Tab-separated table of C-alpha atoms in Angstrom:
chain	number	residue	atom	x	y	z
A	1	MET	CA	21.080	10.834	-8.205
A	2	THR	CA	19.108	12.539	-6.266
A	3	TYR	CA	16.114	12.535	-8.126
A	4	ARG	CA	17.165	8.914	-8.307
A	5	LEU	CA	17.585	8.543	-5.178
A	6	VAL	CA	13.714	10.306	-4.447
A	7	ALA	CA	12.563	8.487	-7.074
A	8	ASP	CA	13.485	5.003	-4.453
A	9	ALA	CA	12.732	6.371	-1.874
A	10	ALA	CA	9.241	7.150	-3.150
A	11	MET	CA	9.320	2.805	-4.090
A	12	VAL	CA	10.457	1.572	-0.811
A	13	VAL	CA	7.880	3.753	1.007
A	14	HIS	CA	5.125	2.634	-0.609
A	15	PHE	CA	5.933	-1.159	-0.560
A	16	ALA	CA	5.697	-0.433	3.197
A	17	PHE	CA	2.512	1.193	2.854
A	18	LEU	CA	0.886	-1.749	1.643
A	19	LEU	CA	2.607	-4.131	3.334
A	20	TYR	CA	1.224	-2.202	5.947
A	21	MET	CA	-2.095	-1.648	4.888
A	22	ALA	CA	-2.406	-5.833	4.695
A	23	VAL	CA	-0.916	-6.823	8.040
A	24	GLY	CA	-1.266	-3.245	9.389
A	25	GLY	CA	-3.966	-3.869	12.167
A	26	PHE	CA	-2.015	-6.491	13.882
A	27	LEU	CA	0.138	-4.655	15.140
A	28	ALA	CA	-3.200	-2.711	17.499
A	29	TRP	CA	-3.154	-6.121	18.389
A	30	ARG	CA	-0.109	-5.179	20.526
A	31	TRP	CA	0.077	-1.221	20.902
A	32	GLY	CA	-4.157	-0.085	20.074
A	33	ARG	CA	-3.042	3.447	19.636
A	34	THR	CA	-2.172	1.706	16.008
A	35	ILE	CA	-5.391	1.181	15.097
A	36	TRP	CA	-5.723	4.648	13.704
A	37	ALA	CA	-2.942	5.233	11.813
A	38	HIS	CA	-4.183	1.096	9.846
A	39	LEU	CA	-7.684	2.880	9.591
A	40	ALA	CA	-6.289	5.880	7.841
A	41	VAL	CA	-4.129	3.788	5.447
A	42	ALA	CA	-7.108	1.414	5.145
A	43	ALA	CA	-9.243	4.018	4.670
A	44	TRP	CA	-7.321	5.457	1.099
A	45	GLY	CA	-6.430	1.664	0.509
A	46	LEU	CA	-10.892	1.532	-0.159
A	47	LEU	CA	-10.437	5.127	-1.636
A	48	SER	CA	-7.860	4.199	-4.186
A	49	VAL	CA	-9.701	0.667	-5.552
A	50	LEU	CA	-13.182	2.342	-5.925
A	51	THR	CA	-12.148	5.513	-6.832
A	52	GLY	CA	-8.417	4.940	-9.241
A	53	VAL	CA	-8.040	8.259	-6.864
A	54	GLU	CA	-3.572	8.829	-7.814
A	55	CYS	CA	-1.437	8.050	-5.043
A	56	PRO	CA	1.018	10.706	-3.636
A	57	LEU	CA	4.030	8.219	-3.455
A	58	THR	CA	2.965	7.063	-7.440
A	59	LEU	CA	3.261	9.991	-8.867
A	60	ALA	CA	6.423	11.128	-6.605
A	61	GLU	CA	7.751	8.762	-7.343
A	62	ASP	CA	7.586	8.828	-11.369
A	63	TRP	CA	8.229	12.623	-11.196
A	64	ALA	CA	11.624	11.354	-10.054
A	65	ARG	CA	12.047	9.204	-12.313
A	66	ARG	CA	12.039	11.379	-15.547
A	67	LYS	CA	13.812	14.325	-13.924
A	68	ALA	CA	16.986	11.768	-13.129
A	69	GLY	CA	16.638	11.105	-16.919
A	70	HIS	CA	14.832	7.816	-16.983
A	71	GLU	CA	11.155	6.437	-18.041
A	72	GLY	CA	8.584	6.708	-16.056
A	73	LEU	CA	6.008	4.661	-14.164
A	74	PRO	CA	3.328	3.781	-16.716
A	75	ALA	CA	-0.465	5.698	-16.899
A	76	SER	CA	-1.514	2.981	-15.343
A	77	GLY	CA	0.505	3.198	-12.006
A	78	PHE	CA	2.520	1.899	-8.953
A	79	ILE	CA	0.097	-1.591	-9.173
A	80	ASP	CA	0.670	-1.970	-12.016
A	81	HIS	CA	4.028	-1.343	-12.877
A	82	TYR	CA	5.807	-3.600	-9.183
A	83	ILE	CA	2.933	-6.120	-8.845
A	84	GLU	CA	0.425	-6.975	-11.374
A	85	GLY	CA	1.840	-9.692	-13.510
A	86	VAL	CA	5.093	-9.782	-11.247
A	87	ILE	CA	4.425	-10.925	-7.654
A	88	TYR	CA	0.498	-12.251	-9.088
A	89	PRO	CA	-0.521	-13.045	-12.645
A	90	GLU	CA	-3.020	-10.225	-13.554
A	91	GLU	CA	-6.382	-11.751	-13.403
A	92	TYR	CA	-6.508	-12.242	-9.838
A	93	THR	CA	-6.533	-8.702	-8.240
A	94	ASN	CA	-9.709	-8.809	-6.991
A	95	LEU	CA	-8.712	-12.527	-5.440
A	96	ALA	CA	-6.250	-9.836	-4.281
A	97	ARG	CA	-8.106	-7.253	-3.036
A	98	LEU	CA	-10.375	-9.681	-1.938
A	99	GLY	CA	-7.386	-10.954	0.384
A	100	VAL	CA	-6.288	-7.854	1.242
A	101	ALA	CA	-9.944	-7.435	2.459
A	102	VAL	CA	-10.679	-9.848	4.747
A	103	LEU	CA	-6.739	-9.749	6.521
A	104	VAL	CA	-8.141	-6.110	7.635
A	105	LEU	CA	-10.671	-7.261	8.696
A	106	PHE	CA	-9.363	-9.476	10.355
A	107	SER	CA	-7.069	-8.085	11.726
A	108	TYR	CA	-9.749	-5.817	13.385
A	109	ALA	CA	-11.872	-8.336	14.511
A	110	GLY	CA	-8.917	-10.005	16.661
A	111	TYR	CA	-8.819	-5.903	17.633
A	112	VAL	CA	-11.488	-5.742	19.177
A	113	LEU	CA	-12.345	-9.095	20.590
A	114	ARG	CA	-8.514	-8.151	22.259
A	115	ARG	CA	-9.942	-5.097	23.630
A	116	GLN	CA	-12.736	-6.869	25.532
């Protein structure tokens, strides 16, 4: 039971992380200091897309699911399991990534304009 809760918590935090990566830059329009946290999150997202580095949240969820006696995440990871083919078709992955990049860049441009 405890491992299952850890796995579910990791999944929820992962979704929150991805949501913050997409739109968190807009929070900096109101709370300027949050831009530093968002820069770190956006950098991690970019690093994971460019290099394929495994996210610690994915590793934690997979580990906890296996410890709970369930099937772990597929080798393709969190995004492929929960998002690609579920929220949008797999062939639109690059378009979805571009959309997130545009959101982040727009939020940063707005942040800079609002600070001037």
